[in-house]
Amino acid sequence: MTIEEGVELAGLTTLGTGGRARAFARPETEADVETALRWAAERGLEVATIGLGSNLLAADDGVEALVLKLAGSLAAVVVDGDVVRAGGGAANAVALHRARAAGLGGFEFACAIPGTIGGGVWMNGGAYGGEFSRVLRRVRVVSAAGGGWFTPAELGLSYRHSDLRHGQVVVEAELRLEPREPAEIKATVRELNAQRKAAQPTNRRTFGSVFKNPEHELSAGRMLEACGLKGHRIGGAQISPKHANFIENAGGARTADALALMAEARRRAFEQYGVELRHEVELLGGIELAPLR
Ligand SMILES: Cc1cc2nc3c(=O)[nH]c(=O)nc-3n(C[C@H](O)[C@H](O)[C@H](O)COP(=O)(O)OP(=O)(O)OC[C@H]3O[C@@H](n4cnc5c(N)ncnc54)[C@H](O)[C@@H]3O)c2cc1C
């Protein structure tokens, strides 16, 4: 495993923004992860693991951390009976494909989530009534304190949340699925993809939902739409004209543009509805949203 310097994170996020990581590595085994964690500890650097960068805004002026992107055996998927063992770096699409081929259903919801297993655990990703916490049997996490298996409850999985912190690397997850005909799985996936395409800007560079849905009769998207924000643009980032809870890279966007749009959206939602929207996207590199008050 090589530890590189100055790798651009813009190429590793779906929005296509972000500066350089102070250090970057692609560990392929758990031993590599341990080596990387030690390397960072010796230098007093934080460790952040990224998946497909589909829920990530990285600072434009760079991230002062060792950034890991899991590869090799840590991105592999193996089916064992009704259990799918997926590396933390495995794309959801690959795990879903393997599950379907083995006649195992229950992970279809993840066709809508363009991330990895590790990112899905971190966020407790979910869509169309399904979410990671419901299919996870246990998760292997490696940190400076060593490696261990954890249940979803032990990781504190709740709506788009886990208690995981940077420096804790999800290296593997076991999904317990149910027997289902591959043709039925395929049909469900086709149907969910069609719904998604009709409602969301699937052909644009985005990072998925910007804000979590508030406890309010309006979803975050409907609320921002009612605030007149569809199509609102700052720099190279714009609120999607198709779905107001998405920010698109409309050309040359920077993370700062997306953050400014988010701050404006929060301000308007608060003024108009008294709601403090909380962001769903993860912020990397010491960046923060401007305070509401
Ligand atoms: C078009 C689009 C649609 C989307 N739709 C949905 C949806 O319907 N439902 C939904 O829940 N999400 C959705 N998302 C958001 C995103 O895909 C999910 O949050 C996904 O789970 C993020 O996975 P990732 O691998 O890309 O993680 P990243 O974005 O790379 O990282 C997200 C967080 O997870 C951490 N992380 C990632 N991998 C690991 C690991 N192995 N170990 C420890 N920490 C890790 C990162 O440090 C970061 O804090 C969508 C995104 C897009 C672009």
mmCIF file of C-alpha atoms and ligand atoms in Angstrom:
data_model
loop_
_atom_site.group_PDB
_atom_site.id
_atom_site.type_symbol
_atom_site.label_atom_id
_atom_site.label_comp_id
_atom_site.label_asym_id
_atom_site.label_seq_id
_atom_site.Cartn_x
_atom_site.Cartn_y
_atom_site.Cartn_z
ATOM 1 C CA MET A 1 0.000 0.000 0.000
ATOM 2 C CA THR A 2 1.402 3.375 -1.015
ATOM 3 C CA ILE A 3 0.607 6.513 0.936
ATOM 4 C CA GLU A 4 0.408 9.385 -1.543
ATOM 5 C CA GLU A 5 0.375 13.117 -1.013
ATOM 6 C CA GLY A 6 -1.731 15.782 -2.649
ATOM 7 C CA VAL A 7 -4.469 13.621 -4.178
ATOM 8 C CA GLU A 8 -7.363 15.769 -5.460
ATOM 9 C CA LEU A 9 -10.634 14.856 -3.746
ATOM 10 C CA ALA A 10 -12.708 16.533 -6.473
ATOM 11 C CA GLY A 11 -12.203 13.407 -8.585
ATOM 12 C CA LEU A 12 -13.462 11.225 -5.747
ATOM 13 C CA THR A 13 -16.774 12.916 -4.983
ATOM 14 C CA THR A 14 -19.960 12.772 -7.046
ATOM 15 C CA LEU A 15 -20.401 16.572 -6.905
ATOM 16 C CA GLY A 16 -16.844 16.927 -8.251
ATOM 17 C CA THR A 17 -15.604 19.470 -5.700
ATOM 18 C CA GLY A 18 -12.966 19.488 -2.964
ATOM 19 C CA GLY A 19 -9.263 20.220 -2.578
ATOM 20 C CA ARG A 20 -6.330 17.902 -1.901
ATOM 21 C CA ALA A 21 -6.021 15.353 0.859
ATOM 22 C CA ARG A 22 -2.866 15.791 2.943
ATOM 23 C CA ALA A 23 -2.327 12.010 2.474
ATOM 24 C CA PHE A 24 -4.232 9.309 0.639
ATOM 25 C CA ALA A 25 -4.106 5.500 0.530
ATOM 26 C CA ARG A 26 -6.053 2.552 -0.836
ATOM 27 C CA PRO A 27 -5.783 -0.220 1.771
ATOM 28 C CA GLU A 28 -6.627 -3.673 0.416
ATOM 29 C CA THR A 29 -6.579 -5.687 3.646
ATOM 30 C CA GLU A 30 -7.340 -5.168 7.313
ATOM 31 C CA ALA A 31 -3.579 -5.245 7.965
ATOM 32 C CA ASP A 32 -3.188 -2.341 5.510
ATOM 33 C CA VAL A 33 -5.843 -0.382 7.437
ATOM 34 C CA GLU A 34 -3.965 -1.004 10.686
ATOM 35 C CA THR A 35 -0.719 0.180 9.049
ATOM 36 C CA ALA A 36 -2.465 3.308 7.751
ATOM 37 C CA LEU A 37 -3.967 4.085 11.171
ATOM 38 C CA ARG A 38 -0.526 3.721 12.806
ATOM 39 C CA TRP A 39 1.089 5.927 10.125
ATOM 40 C CA ALA A 40 -1.481 8.648 10.780
ATOM 41 C CA ALA A 41 -1.229 8.347 14.577
ATOM 42 C CA GLU A 42 2.555 8.793 14.415
ATOM 43 C CA ARG A 43 1.983 12.075 12.570
ATOM 44 C CA GLY A 44 -0.979 13.229 14.652
ATOM 45 C CA LEU A 45 -3.240 13.128 11.570
ATOM 46 C CA GLU A 46 -6.946 12.340 11.559
ATOM 47 C CA VAL A 47 -8.096 9.426 9.374
ATOM 48 C CA ALA A 48 -11.209 9.714 7.217
ATOM 49 C CA THR A 49 -12.481 6.889 5.020
ATOM 50 C CA ILE A 50 -14.416 7.717 1.898
ATOM 51 C CA GLY A 51 -16.572 5.490 -0.271
ATOM 52 C CA LEU A 52 -17.886 6.759 -3.583
ATOM 53 C CA GLY A 53 -18.059 10.325 -2.264
ATOM 54 C CA SER A 54 -21.801 10.376 -2.959
ATOM 55 C CA ASN A 55 -22.660 12.095 0.301
ATOM 56 C CA LEU A 56 -19.604 14.201 0.766
ATOM 57 C CA LEU A 57 -18.542 17.846 0.602
ATOM 58 C CA ALA A 58 -14.780 18.229 1.013
ATOM 59 C CA ALA A 59 -13.132 21.574 1.797
ATOM 60 C CA ASP A 60 -11.878 23.500 -1.255
ATOM 61 C CA ASP A 61 -8.610 24.310 0.474
ATOM 62 C CA GLY A 62 -7.907 20.677 1.243
ATOM 63 C CA VAL A 63 -8.385 18.110 3.973
ATOM 64 C CA GLU A 64 -5.726 17.841 6.665
ATOM 65 C CA ALA A 65 -6.121 14.076 7.147
ATOM 66 C CA LEU A 66 -5.093 10.706 5.833
ATOM 67 C CA VAL A 67 -7.969 9.810 3.516
ATOM 68 C CA LEU A 68 -8.565 6.091 2.905
ATOM 69 C CA LYS A 69 -10.476 4.521 0.036
ATOM 70 C CA LEU A 70 -10.921 0.791 0.543
ATOM 71 C CA ALA A 71 -9.913 -1.530 -2.295
ATOM 72 C CA GLY A 72 -8.988 -5.178 -2.974
ATOM 73 C CA SER A 73 -10.458 -7.638 -0.473
ATOM 74 C CA LEU A 74 -12.012 -4.696 1.397
ATOM 75 C CA ALA A 75 -14.169 -3.963 -1.663
ATOM 76 C CA ALA A 76 -15.097 -7.575 -2.455
ATOM 77 C CA VAL A 77 -18.483 -9.300 -2.050
ATOM 78 C CA VAL A 78 -19.003 -12.982 -1.187
ATOM 79 C CA VAL A 79 -22.323 -14.805 -0.747
ATOM 80 C CA ASP A 80 -22.496 -17.462 1.958
ATOM 81 C CA GLY A 81 -25.949 -19.073 2.328
ATOM 82 C CA ASP A 82 -28.389 -16.246 3.065
ATOM 83 C CA VAL A 83 -25.602 -13.915 4.173
ATOM 84 C CA VAL A 84 -23.865 -11.443 1.869
ATOM 85 C CA ARG A 85 -20.393 -10.515 3.167
ATOM 86 C CA ALA A 86 -19.404 -7.235 1.624
ATOM 87 C CA GLY A 87 -16.222 -5.239 2.073
ATOM 88 C CA GLY A 88 -16.736 -1.710 3.353
ATOM 89 C CA GLY A 89 -15.489 -0.403 0.013
ATOM 90 C CA ALA A 90 -17.841 -2.538 -2.108
ATOM 91 C CA ALA A 91 -20.336 -0.556 -4.161
ATOM 92 C CA ASN A 92 -23.958 -1.177 -3.156
ATOM 93 C CA ALA A 93 -24.622 -1.972 -6.817
ATOM 94 C CA VAL A 94 -22.127 -4.848 -6.716
ATOM 95 C CA ALA A 95 -23.565 -6.266 -3.476
ATOM 96 C CA LEU A 96 -27.072 -6.004 -4.933
ATOM 97 C CA HIS A 97 -25.975 -7.717 -8.151
ATOM 98 C CA ARG A 98 -24.404 -10.618 -6.209
ATOM 99 C CA ALA A 99 -27.444 -10.939 -3.966
ATOM 100 C CA ARG A 100 -29.760 -11.054 -6.964
ATOM 101 C CA ALA A 101 -27.629 -13.683 -8.697
ATOM 102 C CA ALA A 102 -27.819 -15.795 -5.527
ATOM 103 C CA GLY A 103 -31.604 -15.349 -5.296
ATOM 104 C CA LEU A 104 -31.461 -13.170 -2.158
ATOM 105 C CA GLY A 105 -33.810 -10.215 -1.764
ATOM 106 C CA GLY A 106 -34.207 -7.358 0.719
ATOM 107 C CA PHE A 107 -31.387 -5.132 -0.504
ATOM 108 C CA GLU A 108 -33.298 -3.802 -3.534
ATOM 109 C CA PHE A 109 -33.790 -0.382 -1.884
ATOM 110 C CA ALA A 110 -30.025 0.183 -2.245
ATOM 111 C CA CYS A 111 -30.298 0.394 -6.031
ATOM 112 C CA ALA A 112 -31.181 4.039 -5.367
ATOM 113 C CA ILE A 113 -28.100 4.709 -3.225
ATOM 114 C CA PRO A 114 -24.979 5.222 -5.351
ATOM 115 C CA GLY A 115 -22.486 4.610 -2.540
ATOM 116 C CA THR A 116 -20.557 1.858 -0.810
ATOM 117 C CA ILE A 117 -21.422 -0.525 2.002
ATOM 118 C CA GLY A 118 -19.200 1.477 4.413
ATOM 119 C CA GLY A 119 -20.911 4.742 3.476
ATOM 120 C CA GLY A 120 -24.306 3.053 3.813
ATOM 121 C CA VAL A 121 -23.495 1.878 7.336
ATOM 122 C CA TRP A 122 -22.099 5.285 8.319
ATOM 123 C CA MET A 123 -25.272 7.064 7.114
ATOM 124 C CA ASN A 124 -27.691 4.223 7.745
ATOM 125 C CA GLY A 125 -28.616 4.851 4.119
ATOM 126 C CA GLY A 126 -32.171 4.121 3.107
ATOM 127 C CA ALA A 127 -34.761 4.563 0.390
ATOM 128 C CA TYR A 128 -38.263 3.393 -0.464
ATOM 129 C CA GLY A 129 -38.963 2.080 3.019
ATOM 130 C CA GLY A 130 -35.748 0.055 3.326
ATOM 131 C CA GLU A 131 -32.582 0.959 5.200
ATOM 132 C CA PHE A 132 -29.234 -0.569 6.106
ATOM 133 C CA SER A 133 -30.067 -1.137 9.776
ATOM 134 C CA ARG A 134 -32.816 -3.596 8.750
ATOM 135 C CA VAL A 135 -30.576 -5.860 6.659
ATOM 136 C CA LEU A 136 -27.306 -5.652 8.587
ATOM 137 C CA ARG A 137 -26.432 -8.632 10.748
ATOM 138 C CA ARG A 138 -23.120 -7.270 11.997
ATOM 139 C CA VAL A 139 -20.388 -4.863 10.942
ATOM 140 C CA ARG A 140 -16.622 -5.115 11.316
ATOM 141 C CA VAL A 141 -14.960 -1.876 12.358
ATOM 142 C CA VAL A 142 -11.218 -1.273 12.691
ATOM 143 C CA SER A 143 -9.814 1.662 14.654
ATOM 144 C CA ALA A 144 -6.632 2.507 16.565
ATOM 145 C CA ALA A 145 -8.179 0.499 19.425
ATOM 146 C CA GLY A 146 -8.255 -2.678 17.255
ATOM 147 C CA GLY A 147 -10.935 -4.503 15.263
ATOM 148 C CA GLY A 148 -14.327 -5.773 16.360
ATOM 149 C CA TRP A 149 -17.799 -6.807 15.202
ATOM 150 C CA PHE A 150 -20.783 -4.626 16.079
ATOM 151 C CA THR A 151 -24.532 -4.971 15.686
ATOM 152 C CA PRO A 152 -26.542 -2.097 14.130
ATOM 153 C CA ALA A 153 -27.825 -1.226 17.624
ATOM 154 C CA GLU A 154 -24.277 -1.044 18.995
ATOM 155 C CA LEU A 155 -23.388 1.376 16.189
ATOM 156 C CA GLY A 156 -26.369 3.574 17.084
ATOM 157 C CA LEU A 157 -28.008 3.343 13.652
ATOM 158 C CA SER A 158 -31.086 5.567 13.348
ATOM 159 C CA TYR A 159 -32.543 7.827 10.628
ATOM 160 C CA ARG A 160 -29.525 8.718 8.417
ATOM 161 C CA HIS A 161 -27.236 8.424 11.425
ATOM 162 C CA SER A 162 -24.708 6.181 13.120
ATOM 163 C CA ASP A 163 -22.425 6.861 16.074
ATOM 164 C CA LEU A 164 -19.361 6.103 13.913
ATOM 165 C CA ARG A 165 -16.564 8.696 13.951
ATOM 166 C CA HIS A 166 -13.583 9.343 11.689
ATOM 167 C CA GLY A 167 -10.810 6.927 12.565
ATOM 168 C CA GLN A 168 -13.320 4.057 12.737
ATOM 169 C CA VAL A 169 -13.129 2.185 9.452
ATOM 170 C CA VAL A 170 -15.994 -0.065 8.342
ATOM 171 C CA VAL A 171 -14.051 -2.876 6.676
ATOM 172 C CA GLU A 172 -16.840 -5.421 6.253
ATOM 173 C CA ALA A 173 -20.563 -5.888 6.745
ATOM 174 C CA GLU A 174 -22.745 -8.953 6.784
ATOM 175 C CA LEU A 175 -26.212 -8.535 5.277
ATOM 176 C CA ARG A 176 -28.821 -11.119 6.132
ATOM 177 C CA LEU A 177 -31.250 -11.381 3.218
ATOM 178 C CA GLU A 178 -34.282 -13.493 2.282
ATOM 179 C CA PRO A 179 -34.725 -15.919 -0.608
ATOM 180 C CA ARG A 180 -36.351 -14.156 -3.580
ATOM 181 C CA GLU A 181 -36.566 -14.935 -7.290
ATOM 182 C CA PRO A 182 -33.924 -13.011 -9.284
ATOM 183 C CA ALA A 183 -36.581 -11.987 -11.825
ATOM 184 C CA GLU A 184 -38.699 -10.430 -9.052
ATOM 185 C CA ILE A 185 -35.658 -8.581 -7.684
ATOM 186 C CA LYS A 186 -34.908 -7.279 -11.165
ATOM 187 C CA ALA A 187 -38.482 -6.081 -11.607
ATOM 188 C CA THR A 188 -38.441 -4.246 -8.248
ATOM 189 C CA VAL A 189 -35.141 -2.573 -9.095
ATOM 190 C CA ARG A 190 -36.451 -1.476 -12.498
ATOM 191 C CA GLU A 191 -39.547 0.003 -10.866
ATOM 192 C CA LEU A 192 -37.561 1.848 -8.151
ATOM 193 C CA ASN A 193 -35.107 3.229 -10.717
ATOM 194 C CA ALA A 194 -37.989 4.522 -12.841
ATOM 195 C CA GLN A 195 -39.548 6.255 -9.807
ATOM 196 C CA ARG A 196 -36.207 7.799 -8.964
ATOM 197 C CA LYS A 197 -35.581 9.018 -12.500
ATOM 198 C CA ALA A 198 -38.985 10.684 -12.611
ATOM 199 C CA ALA A 199 -38.474 12.601 -9.355
ATOM 200 C CA GLN A 200 -34.757 13.369 -9.044
ATOM 201 C CA PRO A 201 -31.930 14.848 -11.169
ATOM 202 C CA THR A 202 -30.259 11.468 -11.745
ATOM 203 C CA ASN A 203 -28.310 12.725 -14.768
ATOM 204 C CA ARG A 204 -26.613 15.597 -12.890
ATOM 205 C CA ARG A 205 -23.615 15.738 -10.515
ATOM 206 C CA THR A 206 -25.143 15.928 -7.016
ATOM 207 C CA PHE A 207 -24.523 14.470 -3.557
ATOM 208 C CA GLY A 208 -28.025 13.155 -2.927
ATOM 209 C CA SER A 209 -30.336 14.744 -0.389
ATOM 210 C CA VAL A 210 -28.881 17.933 1.032
ATOM 211 C CA PHE A 211 -31.037 18.085 4.184
ATOM 212 C CA LYS A 212 -32.698 15.456 6.339
ATOM 213 C CA ASN A 213 -36.459 15.589 6.280
ATOM 214 C CA PRO A 214 -37.657 17.735 9.191
ATOM 215 C CA GLU A 215 -40.463 16.827 11.566
ATOM 216 C CA HIS A 216 -42.958 18.807 9.544
ATOM 217 C CA GLU A 217 -45.759 18.053 7.119
ATOM 218 C CA LEU A 218 -43.495 19.214 4.280
ATOM 219 C CA SER A 219 -40.416 17.239 3.275
ATOM 220 C CA ALA A 220 -37.178 19.238 2.992
ATOM 221 C CA GLY A 221 -37.560 19.257 -0.801
ATOM 222 C CA ARG A 222 -41.155 20.541 -0.753
ATOM 223 C CA MET A 223 -40.269 23.169 1.835
ATOM 224 C CA LEU A 224 -37.359 24.540 -0.206
ATOM 225 C CA GLU A 225 -39.502 24.457 -3.331
ATOM 226 C CA ALA A 226 -42.159 26.505 -1.505
ATOM 227 C CA CYS A 227 -39.409 28.954 -0.526
ATOM 228 C CA GLY A 228 -38.908 29.546 -4.251
ATOM 229 C CA LEU A 229 -35.429 28.039 -4.317
ATOM 230 C CA LYS A 230 -35.661 25.722 -7.321
ATOM 231 C CA GLY A 231 -33.006 26.792 -9.822
ATOM 232 C CA HIS A 232 -31.391 29.258 -7.355
ATOM 233 C CA ARG A 233 -27.706 29.512 -8.213
ATOM 234 C CA ILE A 234 -24.577 30.604 -6.372
ATOM 235 C CA GLY A 235 -21.309 30.370 -8.318
ATOM 236 C CA GLY A 236 -21.273 27.016 -10.084
ATOM 237 C CA ALA A 237 -23.799 25.319 -7.794
ATOM 238 C CA GLN A 238 -27.551 25.438 -8.206
ATOM 239 C CA ILE A 239 -30.567 24.052 -6.409
ATOM 240 C CA SER A 240 -31.947 21.459 -8.766
ATOM 241 C CA PRO A 241 -34.858 22.726 -10.851
ATOM 242 C CA LYS A 242 -36.198 19.158 -10.638
ATOM 243 C CA HIS A 243 -35.999 18.534 -6.864
ATOM 244 C CA ALA A 244 -35.209 21.313 -4.384
ATOM 245 C CA ASN A 245 -33.406 19.033 -1.882
ATOM 246 C CA PHE A 246 -30.615 18.424 -4.416
ATOM 247 C CA ILE A 247 -27.713 20.704 -5.313
ATOM 248 C CA GLU A 248 -26.252 20.272 -8.784
ATOM 249 C CA ASN A 249 -22.814 21.123 -10.087
ATOM 250 C CA ALA A 250 -23.985 23.397 -12.885
ATOM 251 C CA GLY A 251 -20.406 23.922 -14.097
ATOM 252 C CA GLY A 252 -17.244 24.786 -12.175
ATOM 253 C CA ALA A 253 -18.907 24.480 -8.758
ATOM 254 C CA ARG A 254 -16.812 24.712 -5.615
ATOM 255 C CA THR A 255 -17.676 23.322 -2.214
ATOM 256 C CA ALA A 256 -17.972 26.934 -0.999
ATOM 257 C CA ASP A 257 -20.762 27.526 -3.557
ATOM 258 C CA ALA A 258 -22.711 24.507 -2.306
ATOM 259 C CA LEU A 259 -22.233 25.610 1.317
ATOM 260 C CA ALA A 260 -23.460 29.121 0.502
ATOM 261 C CA LEU A 261 -26.561 27.666 -1.151
ATOM 262 C CA MET A 262 -27.181 25.447 1.855
ATOM 263 C CA ALA A 263 -26.868 28.408 4.230
ATOM 264 C CA GLU A 264 -29.329 30.392 2.104
ATOM 265 C CA ALA A 265 -31.770 27.450 2.003
ATOM 266 C CA ARG A 266 -31.621 27.049 5.792
ATOM 267 C CA ARG A 267 -32.151 30.775 6.297
ATOM 268 C CA ARG A 268 -35.237 30.811 4.083
ATOM 269 C CA ALA A 269 -36.752 27.648 5.600
ATOM 270 C CA PHE A 270 -36.253 29.114 9.059
ATOM 271 C CA GLU A 271 -37.757 32.482 8.146
ATOM 272 C CA GLN A 272 -40.743 31.005 6.339
ATOM 273 C CA TYR A 273 -41.458 27.885 8.429
ATOM 274 C CA GLY A 274 -39.486 28.291 11.667
ATOM 275 C CA VAL A 275 -37.725 25.017 10.816
ATOM 276 C CA GLU A 276 -33.991 24.495 11.362
ATOM 277 C CA LEU A 277 -32.992 22.139 8.574
ATOM 278 C CA ARG A 278 -30.167 19.723 9.406
ATOM 279 C CA HIS A 279 -27.803 18.696 6.668
ATOM 280 C CA GLU A 280 -27.620 15.066 5.563
ATOM 281 C CA VAL A 281 -24.427 15.509 3.547
ATOM 282 C CA GLU A 282 -21.156 14.879 5.407
ATOM 283 C CA LEU A 283 -18.693 17.778 5.637
ATOM 284 C CA LEU A 284 -14.995 16.908 5.470
ATOM 285 C CA GLY A 285 -12.013 19.126 6.221
ATOM 286 C CA GLY A 286 -13.176 21.384 9.036
ATOM 287 C CA ILE A 287 -15.888 23.117 7.003
ATOM 288 C CA GLU A 288 -19.122 24.242 8.617
ATOM 289 C CA LEU A 289 -22.374 25.867 7.621
ATOM 290 C CA ALA A 290 -22.816 29.494 8.594
ATOM 291 C CA PRO A 291 -24.914 29.638 11.800
ATOM 292 C CA LEU A 292 -28.618 30.471 11.403
ATOM 293 C CA ARG A 293 -28.698 33.033 14.181
HETATM 294 C C1 LIG B 1 -28.080 10.731 -6.949
HETATM 295 C C2 LIG B 1 -27.966 10.350 -5.495
HETATM 296 C C3 LIG B 1 -29.027 9.753 -4.848
HETATM 297 C C4 LIG B 1 -28.941 9.390 -3.509
HETATM 298 N N1 LIG B 1 -29.998 8.799 -2.902
HETATM 299 C C5 LIG B 1 -29.900 8.394 -1.622
HETATM 300 C C6 LIG B 1 -30.999 7.717 -0.981
HETATM 301 O O1 LIG B 1 -32.050 7.491 -1.569
HETATM 302 N N2 LIG B 1 -30.845 7.335 0.307
HETATM 303 C C7 LIG B 1 -29.689 7.569 0.998
HETATM 304 O O2 LIG B 1 -29.609 7.173 2.163
HETATM 305 N N3 LIG B 1 -28.656 8.211 0.431
HETATM 306 C C8 LIG B 1 -28.723 8.625 -0.857
HETATM 307 N N4 LIG B 1 -27.670 9.283 -1.442
HETATM 308 C C9 LIG B 1 -26.504 9.655 -0.634
HETATM 309 C C10 LIG B 1 -25.362 8.635 -0.619
HETATM 310 O O3 LIG B 1 -25.371 7.839 -1.792
HETATM 311 C C11 LIG B 1 -25.448 7.725 0.614
HETATM 312 O O4 LIG B 1 -25.377 8.475 1.814
HETATM 313 C C12 LIG B 1 -24.328 6.687 0.619
HETATM 314 O O5 LIG B 1 -24.559 5.771 1.660
HETATM 315 C C13 LIG B 1 -22.944 7.291 0.784
HETATM 316 O O6 LIG B 1 -22.012 6.265 0.514
HETATM 317 P P1 LIG B 1 -20.548 6.591 0.000
HETATM 318 O O7 LIG B 1 -19.825 5.311 -0.069
HETATM 319 O O8 LIG B 1 -20.581 7.373 -1.266
HETATM 320 O O9 LIG B 1 -19.994 7.456 1.192
HETATM 321 P P2 LIG B 1 -19.169 8.825 1.108
HETATM 322 O O10 LIG B 1 -20.032 9.892 0.546
HETATM 323 O O11 LIG B 1 -17.861 8.589 0.466
HETATM 324 O O12 LIG B 1 -18.972 9.104 2.663
HETATM 325 C C14 LIG B 1 -20.069 9.425 3.495
HETATM 326 C C15 LIG B 1 -19.649 9.285 4.962
HETATM 327 O O13 LIG B 1 -19.386 7.914 5.226
HETATM 328 C C16 LIG B 1 -18.080 7.744 5.717
HETATM 329 N N5 LIG B 1 -17.561 6.474 5.196
HETATM 330 C C17 LIG B 1 -17.655 6.028 3.922
HETATM 331 N N6 LIG B 1 -17.120 4.793 3.828
HETATM 332 C C18 LIG B 1 -16.686 4.461 5.066
HETATM 333 C C19 LIG B 1 -16.058 3.302 5.619
HETATM 334 N N7 LIG B 1 -15.743 2.235 4.904
HETATM 335 N N8 LIG B 1 -15.753 3.323 6.942
HETATM 336 C C20 LIG B 1 -16.047 4.403 7.715
HETATM 337 N N9 LIG B 1 -16.655 5.515 7.237
HETATM 338 C C21 LIG B 1 -16.976 5.538 5.928
HETATM 339 C C22 LIG B 1 -17.305 8.961 5.212
HETATM 340 O O14 LIG B 1 -16.202 9.257 6.038
HETATM 341 C C23 LIG B 1 -18.369 10.038 5.266
HETATM 342 O O15 LIG B 1 -18.443 10.589 6.567
HETATM 343 C C24 LIG B 1 -27.736 9.643 -2.791
HETATM 344 C C25 LIG B 1 -26.642 10.235 -3.451
HETATM 345 C C26 LIG B 1 -26.751 10.590 -4.783
HETATM 346 C C27 LIG B 1 -25.559 11.218 -5.469
#
